[in-house]
Short mmCIF file of C-alpha atoms and ligand atoms in Angstrom, two decimals:
data_model
loop_
_atom_site.label_atom_id
_atom_site.label_comp_id
_atom_site.label_asym_id
_atom_site.label_seq_id
_atom_site.Cartn_x
_atom_site.Cartn_y
_atom_site.Cartn_z
CA UNK A 4 134.88 80.56 98.92
CA UNK A 5 131.93 81.78 97.51
CA UNK A 6 130.05 84.24 99.87
CA UNK A 7 126.21 83.45 100.23
CA UNK A 8 123.92 86.56 100.39
CA UNK A 9 122.74 84.95 103.71
CA UNK A 10 126.23 85.75 105.21
CA UNK A 11 126.98 89.34 104.05
CA UNK A 12 126.65 91.62 106.91
CA UNK A 13 123.58 93.47 106.69
CA UNK A 14 124.21 97.20 106.49
CA UNK A 15 124.19 99.67 109.77
CA UNK A 16 121.15 101.94 110.43
CA UNK A 17 123.63 103.96 112.36
CA UNK A 18 126.91 105.40 111.65
CA UNK A 19 128.87 108.16 112.74
CA UNK A 20 130.22 111.25 110.11
CA UNK A 21 132.75 113.43 110.50
CA UNK A 22 133.98 117.03 108.82
CA UNK A 23 134.80 116.16 105.48
CA UNK A 24 132.22 113.02 105.34
CA UNK A 25 128.75 114.02 106.03
CA UNK A 26 127.42 110.97 105.21
CA UNK A 27 129.76 108.92 106.94
CA UNK A 28 130.35 107.40 103.56
CA UNK A 29 131.47 108.40 100.30
CA UNK A 30 128.42 110.13 98.32
CA UNK A 31 128.42 107.35 95.96
CA UNK A 32 128.05 104.85 98.72
CA UNK A 33 125.55 106.02 100.28
CA UNK A 34 123.31 107.02 97.00
CA UNK A 35 123.73 102.91 96.39
CA UNK A 36 122.88 101.53 99.86
CA UNK A 37 120.50 104.07 101.10
CA UNK A 38 118.72 106.28 99.06
CA UNK A 39 115.00 105.81 98.37
CA UNK A 40 115.93 102.17 100.15
CA UNK A 41 116.49 102.68 103.71
CA UNK A 42 117.12 105.11 107.10
CA UNK A 43 120.05 106.08 108.24
CA UNK A 44 120.86 107.91 111.08
CA UNK A 45 124.66 110.00 111.00
CA UNK A 46 125.94 110.76 114.16
CA UNK A 47 128.03 113.90 114.21
CA UNK A 48 126.66 113.97 110.23
CA UNK A 49 128.11 118.27 111.08
CA UNK A 50 130.62 118.05 114.02
CA UNK A 51 130.50 121.61 116.14
CA UNK A 52 127.44 122.30 114.08
CA UNK A 53 126.43 125.91 114.75
CA UNK A 54 122.80 126.71 113.65
CA UNK A 55 122.61 129.32 110.96
CA UNK A 56 119.43 130.96 112.41
CA UNK A 57 118.60 131.77 115.65
CA UNK A 58 115.39 130.79 116.84
CA UNK A 59 113.60 134.62 117.01
CA UNK A 60 114.87 135.08 113.32
CA UNK A 61 112.45 132.00 112.42
CA UNK A 62 109.78 133.15 114.30
CA UNK A 63 110.06 136.66 112.67
CA UNK A 64 110.07 134.83 109.63
CA UNK A 65 106.95 133.06 110.50
CA UNK A 66 105.38 136.83 110.64
CA UNK A 67 106.74 137.89 107.13
CA UNK A 68 103.08 137.82 104.87
CA UNK A 69 104.88 135.47 101.73
CA UNK A 70 106.79 132.92 104.30
CA UNK A 71 105.26 129.52 104.71
CA UNK A 72 104.39 129.17 108.02
CA UNK A 73 102.48 127.11 111.01
CA UNK A 74 102.38 127.39 114.49
CA UNK A 75 101.27 123.63 116.15
CA UNK A 76 100.20 123.18 119.23
CA UNK A 77 99.71 119.60 121.03
CA UNK A 78 96.61 119.67 123.65
CA UNK A 79 98.72 116.57 125.43
CA UNK A 80 95.89 115.44 127.66
CA UNK A 81 92.77 115.67 125.29
CA UNK A 82 95.48 114.54 122.37
CA UNK A 83 94.23 117.75 120.30
CA UNK A 84 96.29 119.54 117.66
CA UNK A 85 96.02 122.67 116.49
CA UNK A 86 97.13 123.98 113.37
CA UNK A 87 97.34 127.57 113.32
CA UNK A 88 99.24 129.13 109.37
CA UNK A 89 100.98 131.64 109.38
CA UNK A 90 101.71 134.86 108.59
CA UNK A 91 102.01 134.36 112.39
CA UNK A 92 102.06 137.82 114.97
CA UNK A 93 103.49 138.47 117.73
CA UNK A 94 100.46 137.69 120.08
CA UNK A 95 100.08 133.81 118.45
CA UNK A 96 103.53 133.32 120.06
CA UNK A 97 102.89 135.18 123.56
CA UNK A 98 99.61 132.96 123.39
CA UNK A 99 102.07 129.54 123.08
CA UNK A 100 102.21 127.19 126.18
CA UNK A 101 105.39 126.29 128.21
CA UNK A 102 105.91 123.18 126.27
CA UNK A 103 104.04 120.83 123.71
CA UNK A 104 104.33 123.41 120.59
CA UNK A 105 105.89 123.66 117.50
CA UNK A 106 106.81 126.65 114.69
CA UNK A 107 107.44 125.46 111.22
CA UNK A 108 108.80 127.50 108.60
CA UNK A 109 109.00 126.31 104.90
CA UNK A 110 112.01 127.45 102.12
CA UNK A 111 114.15 129.23 104.63
CA UNK A 112 116.67 128.77 102.16
CA UNK A 113 115.02 131.55 100.15
CA UNK A 114 115.11 133.83 102.38
CA UNK A 115 118.42 133.60 104.28
CA UNK A 116 121.79 132.70 102.64
CA UNK A 117 123.25 131.16 105.24
CA UNK A 118 120.61 128.64 105.85
CA UNK A 119 120.82 128.41 101.92
CA UNK A 120 124.43 127.15 102.53
CA UNK A 121 123.69 124.36 104.15
CA UNK A 122 122.56 122.76 100.53
CA UNK A 123 126.09 123.01 99.43
CA UNK A 124 126.93 119.15 101.07
CA UNK A 125 123.91 117.99 99.70
CA UNK A 126 125.79 118.52 96.09
CA UNK A 127 125.78 115.55 94.99
CA UNK A 128 122.17 115.18 94.68
CA UNK A 129 120.99 116.85 91.31
CA UNK A 130 119.66 120.71 92.83
CA UNK A 131 116.38 120.01 91.31
CA UNK A 132 115.63 117.02 93.21
CA UNK A 133 115.70 119.70 96.48
CA UNK A 134 112.94 121.17 97.56
CA UNK A 135 114.04 123.33 100.49
CA UNK A 136 115.17 123.78 103.96
CA UNK A 137 112.29 123.81 106.31
CA UNK A 138 113.07 124.68 110.07
CA UNK A 139 111.53 123.71 112.75
CA UNK A 140 111.81 125.72 116.67
CA UNK A 141 110.26 123.73 119.18
CA UNK A 142 109.73 123.62 122.92
CA UNK A 143 109.98 120.20 124.82
CA UNK A 144 107.05 117.56 124.02
CA UNK A 145 106.73 120.05 120.69
CA UNK A 146 106.38 117.99 117.41
CA UNK A 147 103.94 117.04 114.88
CA UNK A 148 103.03 113.97 115.45
CA UNK A 149 103.59 110.33 113.82
CA UNK A 150 103.29 110.50 109.91
CA UNK A 151 105.06 109.80 107.00
CA UNK A 152 106.40 111.55 103.77
CA UNK A 153 106.54 111.45 100.37
CA UNK A 154 109.87 112.80 99.72
CA UNK A 155 113.27 111.89 101.05
CA UNK A 156 114.72 114.02 103.76
CA UNK A 157 117.65 115.00 105.85
CA UNK A 158 116.39 116.12 110.02
CA UNK A 159 120.01 117.71 110.80
CA UNK A 160 119.81 118.42 114.57
CA UNK A 161 120.54 121.97 115.02
CA UNK A 162 119.48 123.06 118.12
CA UNK A 163 118.79 120.97 121.88
CA UNK A 164 117.63 117.63 121.14
CA UNK A 165 114.76 115.37 119.66
CA UNK A 166 113.89 112.04 120.11
CA UNK A 167 113.00 110.37 116.72
CA UNK A 168 111.34 107.75 116.76
CA UNK A 169 111.25 105.58 112.92
CA UNK A 170 109.30 102.25 111.29
CA UNK A 171 111.29 100.70 109.02
CA UNK A 172 108.73 97.88 108.64
CA UNK A 173 107.21 98.07 105.33
CA UNK A 174 104.12 96.45 106.87
CA UNK A 175 103.77 99.40 108.47
CA UNK A 176 100.37 100.85 108.62
CA UNK A 177 100.06 103.95 106.62
CA UNK A 178 96.02 104.99 107.49
CA UNK A 179 95.77 108.44 108.49
CA UNK A 180 94.16 109.94 111.67
CA UNK A 181 90.75 111.61 110.10
CA UNK A 182 90.02 114.06 113.51
CA UNK A 183 93.30 116.05 112.70
CA UNK A 184 94.45 118.82 109.53
CA UNK A 185 98.00 117.10 109.66
CA UNK A 186 98.05 113.84 108.26
CA UNK A 187 98.74 111.91 111.11
CA UNK A 188 99.14 108.24 111.39
CA UNK A 189 96.47 106.36 113.18
CA UNK A 190 98.64 103.72 114.35
CA UNK A 191 102.65 104.12 114.75
CA UNK A 192 104.77 101.03 116.26
CA UNK A 193 108.21 102.86 116.36
CA UNK A 194 111.27 99.91 115.36
CA UNK A 195 114.38 102.13 116.25
CA UNK A 196 114.12 105.33 118.63
CA UNK A 197 117.14 107.44 119.24
CA UNK A 198 118.37 110.54 120.80
CA UNK A 199 119.82 113.61 118.62
CA UNK A 200 122.18 115.80 119.57
CA UNK A 201 123.16 119.18 117.90
CA UNK A 202 124.72 118.01 114.43
CA UNK A 203 123.34 114.46 114.18
CA UNK A 204 121.33 113.98 111.21
CA UNK A 205 118.76 111.00 110.03
CA UNK A 206 118.06 110.38 106.64
CA UNK A 207 114.50 108.81 105.69
CA UNK A 208 113.61 107.53 102.39
CA UNK A 209 109.86 108.67 101.45
CA UNK A 210 107.01 106.45 103.12
CA UNK A 211 109.01 105.82 106.62
CA UNK A 212 106.87 106.97 109.49
CA UNK A 213 108.62 109.05 111.97
CA UNK A 214 107.87 110.98 114.75
CA UNK A 215 110.16 113.89 116.22
CA UNK A 216 110.01 114.97 119.53
CA UNK A 217 111.70 117.79 121.10
CA UNK A 218 113.72 116.65 124.38
CA UNK A 219 114.61 118.68 127.56
CA UNK A 220 114.55 121.76 125.71
CA UNK A 221 114.64 124.49 123.24
CA UNK A 222 115.04 122.32 119.69
CA UNK A 223 115.46 123.59 116.15
CA UNK A 224 115.57 120.94 113.55
CA UNK A 225 116.80 121.56 109.89
CA UNK A 226 115.02 119.49 107.40
CA UNK A 227 116.60 119.21 103.99
CA UNK A 228 113.91 117.89 101.87
CA UNK A 229 113.94 116.33 98.19
CA UNK A 230 110.83 116.78 95.27
CA UNK A 231 109.74 114.15 93.63
CA UNK A 232 106.83 115.02 91.19
CA UNK A 233 103.94 112.28 90.86
CA UNK A 234 103.51 110.38 88.17
CA UNK A 235 99.89 112.14 88.17
CA UNK A 236 101.79 115.16 88.16
CA UNK A 237 104.37 114.26 85.20
CA UNK A 238 101.70 112.77 83.22
CA UNK A 239 99.37 115.79 83.20
CA UNK A 240 101.50 118.24 82.64
CA UNK A 241 102.67 116.04 79.47
CA UNK A 242 99.97 116.29 78.27
CA UNK A 243 99.67 119.74 78.72
CA UNK A 244 103.36 120.00 77.09
CA UNK A 245 102.15 117.63 74.04
CA UNK A 246 98.55 119.18 73.00
CA UNK A 247 99.88 123.01 73.36
CA UNK A 248 102.20 121.59 70.96
CA UNK A 249 100.03 119.40 68.26
CA UNK A 250 98.29 121.72 65.48
CA UNK A 251 94.23 122.00 65.95
CA UNK A 252 93.86 120.46 62.22
CA UNK A 253 95.40 117.13 63.69
CA UNK A 254 92.06 115.05 64.47
CA UNK A 255 90.66 111.63 65.08
CA UNK A 256 89.76 110.93 61.76
CA UNK A 257 88.58 107.44 60.09
CA UNK A 258 88.32 107.48 56.25
CA UNK A 259 88.18 103.59 56.62
CA UNK A 260 84.46 103.63 58.57
CA UNK A 261 82.40 100.20 58.37
CA UNK A 262 78.82 101.10 58.67
CA UNK A 263 78.34 100.71 62.74
CA UNK A 264 77.89 97.16 63.67
CA UNK A 265 76.18 98.44 66.84
CA UNK A 266 74.77 101.88 67.96
CA UNK A 267 77.19 103.57 70.18
CA UNK A 268 79.78 100.96 70.49
CA UNK A 269 83.74 102.11 70.70
CA UNK A 270 84.70 99.09 68.58
CA UNK A 271 88.51 97.54 68.03
CA UNK A 272 89.17 99.57 64.67
CA UNK A 273 89.05 103.41 66.60
CA UNK A 274 90.70 101.99 69.74
CA UNK A 275 93.11 101.08 66.76
CA UNK A 276 93.43 104.40 65.36
CA UNK A 277 93.71 106.05 68.39
CA UNK A 278 96.32 104.02 68.84
CA UNK A 279 97.92 104.64 65.52
CA UNK A 280 97.38 108.33 65.90
CA UNK A 281 98.64 108.62 69.74
CA UNK A 282 101.79 106.84 70.05
CA UNK A 283 101.90 107.54 73.30
CA UNK A 284 98.96 105.42 74.00
CA UNK A 285 101.24 102.42 73.82
CA UNK A 286 101.79 102.96 77.66
CA UNK A 287 97.82 102.06 77.99
CA UNK A 288 96.57 98.38 77.55
CA UNK A 289 93.41 98.30 76.00
CA UNK A 290 90.60 98.40 78.95
CA UNK A 291 92.48 101.47 80.01
CA UNK A 292 92.81 102.92 76.54
CA UNK A 293 88.79 101.76 76.27
CA UNK A 294 88.13 103.75 79.40
CA UNK A 295 89.81 106.89 79.03
CA UNK A 296 88.35 107.15 75.29
CA UNK A 297 84.61 106.09 76.49
CA UNK A 298 84.93 108.72 79.48
CA UNK A 299 86.59 111.04 77.10
CA UNK A 300 84.22 111.15 74.36
CA UNK A 301 81.00 111.32 76.14
CA UNK A 302 82.15 114.47 77.63
CA UNK A 303 83.41 115.69 74.66
CA UNK A 304 81.91 118.75 73.71
CA UNK A 305 78.66 118.73 75.39
CA UNK A 306 77.27 122.28 76.25
CA UNK A 307 75.02 120.33 79.27
CA UNK A 308 75.18 117.30 81.30
CA UNK A 309 71.66 115.82 83.19
CA UNK A 310 70.74 116.28 86.80
CA UNK A 311 71.09 113.79 89.00
CA UNK A 312 67.06 112.43 90.28
CA UNK A 313 66.20 114.48 93.28
CA UNK A 314 64.67 111.19 94.51
CA UNK A 315 65.99 108.15 93.26
CA UNK A 316 64.11 105.37 92.52
CA UNK A 317 64.21 102.43 94.74
CA UNK A 318 64.54 98.75 93.05
CA UNK A 319 61.05 98.43 93.89
CA UNK A 320 59.32 101.42 92.88
CA UNK A 321 61.15 101.01 89.66
CA UNK A 322 60.22 97.33 89.56
CA UNK A 323 56.44 98.49 89.86
CA UNK A 324 56.56 100.99 86.97
CA UNK A 325 58.08 98.79 84.67
CA UNK A 326 55.24 96.63 85.38
CA UNK A 327 52.95 99.24 84.80
CA UNK A 328 54.25 99.52 81.49
CA UNK A 329 56.48 102.69 81.87
CA UNK A 330 59.31 103.70 80.12
CA UNK A 331 62.60 104.99 80.28
CA UNK A 332 63.49 107.73 78.27
CA UNK A 333 67.15 108.49 77.93
CA UNK A 334 67.72 112.54 78.78
CA UNK A 335 68.53 114.61 75.91
CA UNK A 336 71.72 115.86 77.10
CA UNK A 337 73.30 112.53 78.11
CA UNK A 338 75.73 111.15 75.62
CA UNK A 339 76.20 107.45 75.56
CA UNK A 340 78.67 105.28 74.25
CA UNK A 341 79.51 101.52 74.83
CA UNK A 342 83.10 99.22 74.46
CA UNK A 343 83.14 95.08 75.25
CA UNK A 344 86.34 95.34 77.46
CA UNK A 345 87.67 91.44 78.63
CA UNK A 346 85.42 91.30 81.65
CA UNK A 347 81.92 92.39 80.33
CA UNK A 348 80.53 95.70 78.79
CA UNK A 349 80.98 99.69 80.00
CA UNK A 350 78.55 101.80 79.30
CA UNK A 351 79.65 105.45 79.29
CA UNK A 352 77.85 108.19 79.92
CA UNK A 353 78.78 111.88 79.88
CA UNK A 354 81.92 110.88 81.60
CA UNK A 355 81.39 108.48 83.72
CA UNK A 356 81.36 104.30 83.17
CA UNK A 357 79.01 102.15 84.23
CA UNK A 358 79.28 98.35 84.31
CA UNK A 359 77.42 96.51 81.88
CA UNK A 360 75.92 93.85 79.98
CA UNK A 361 76.94 94.34 75.75
CA UNK A 362 72.87 93.79 75.02
CA UNK A 363 71.68 96.43 77.29
CA UNK A 364 74.02 98.70 77.02
CA UNK A 365 73.46 98.47 72.65
CA UNK A 366 69.44 98.82 73.34
CA UNK A 367 70.34 102.30 75.66
CA UNK A 368 72.42 103.55 72.87
CA UNK A 369 70.34 102.90 70.10
CA UNK A 370 66.80 103.86 71.52
CA UNK A 371 65.74 106.91 73.09
CA UNK A 372 63.12 105.17 75.12
CA UNK A 373 63.15 100.98 76.74
CA UNK A 374 60.22 99.95 78.18
CA UNK A 375 60.17 96.36 79.63
CA UNK A 376 57.52 93.91 78.90
CA UNK A 377 59.30 91.15 81.37
CA UNK A 378 61.16 91.56 84.50
CA UNK A 379 64.62 93.04 84.54
CA UNK A 380 67.12 91.23 86.13
CA UNK A 381 69.07 91.85 88.93
CA UNK A 382 72.43 92.60 86.76
CA UNK A 383 70.38 94.97 84.42
CA UNK A 384 68.61 96.77 87.53
CA UNK A 385 72.32 97.17 88.28
CA UNK A 386 72.84 99.24 85.65
CA UNK A 387 68.82 101.29 85.28
CA UNK A 388 68.82 102.01 88.72
CA UNK A 389 72.51 105.01 88.86
CA UNK A 390 71.25 105.49 84.94
CA UNK A 391 68.04 106.92 86.63
CA UNK A 392 69.57 108.08 90.13
CA UNK A 393 72.27 110.27 87.79
CA UNK A 394 69.86 111.57 85.89
CA UNK A 395 70.76 109.78 82.35
CA UNK A 396 67.25 108.28 82.11
CA UNK A 397 63.98 109.20 82.92
CA UNK A 398 60.77 107.92 84.11
CA UNK A 399 57.80 108.01 81.91
CA UNK A 400 55.37 107.02 83.69
CA UNK A 401 52.50 104.19 81.85
CA UNK A 402 49.16 106.52 81.03
CA UNK A 403 46.19 105.73 83.16
C1 SIN B 126 109.78 118.64 112.07
O1 SIN B 126 109.23 118.60 113.26
O2 SIN B 126 111.29 119.22 112.40
C2 SIN B 126 110.35 117.70 110.92
C3 SIN B 126 108.62 117.37 110.31
C4 SIN B 126 109.01 116.17 110.13
O3 SIN B 126 109.01 114.99 110.58
O4 SIN B 126 108.95 115.92 108.92
CO1 CO B 127 108.14 114.31 108.60
#
């Protein structure tokens, strides 16, 4: 009989490890079923675990000038969080309360070979995916509050007990509290809670809300954290890499240029030339290519840019001035271009994009001054007012 997907046993969220199977399963099975997919608690991932570092040595490291450390104290009554970044001093530790504080030190594997040895069982992951071993020491009640991390992390309990609460609800809200510098979650509704003992390990993929609080007595947690560059970082670096290798003489070229149909327009022929000369623009759709190029070319080689208006005009003031015969002058340092997209046109001015009608965008590019013999439409006002506010247009009042 064929097994229907609904009759398959759900994957357990909790398993038991052993000395030769710290993941409680083979690395291949862990990677297939859990890695980057779902949380997993491994009881006794490291049986008889002995922390490779003493709390006092961790505190000593936190006082080193180049160590990355933070001391976080939670005032539970007022729900205030105090964060002090290292280097810390003996006085900082002497001033800590009896509970509700934690010390976190990043990159401890770079300072201590015994801590670095903790990475050995994670050799099934590419070493360049591993970021660091961060170690926290906490007194009862200590923690960093509910938050999400952007990276996979293995949270290995080293000393004492820690209460972990997580949410594996993909729809869990991820908004940050704005009153705390710790990027804590505004709301956190746990779906699972556990008390971890030394040797237990919790794996969390990126984006899983979690909150770990030291329970009962002194607590040390070893976070084996991964690194994963953002698409933005990769793209920025790739662009720099390519740019460094491209010769100066290789430039935008248009030997096929025809007389401009409309002033300032970035037309299809220009976009086609860009596509042909920059193969990696294949990743951009037509609108994104247009938007990037419009912003770029109106910023390119500008020695100056207009200053925003000191006091932006209101709509009523602008209408009254235009009615009285005032003109709108383009600021001499304003570089304008426009392009028609699938939905409407966009006017670009010194790197900024403004939604526009093709007619008005073309007029603004073609004429250095513009008067209105009729009342501008609300769509036209929606372009003129921000251009005035940003200093690209300047009002020249009619002579009395
Ligand atoms: C900790 O406080 O040891 C863990 C921090 C975290 O949840 O990322
Ligand atoms: Co975390």
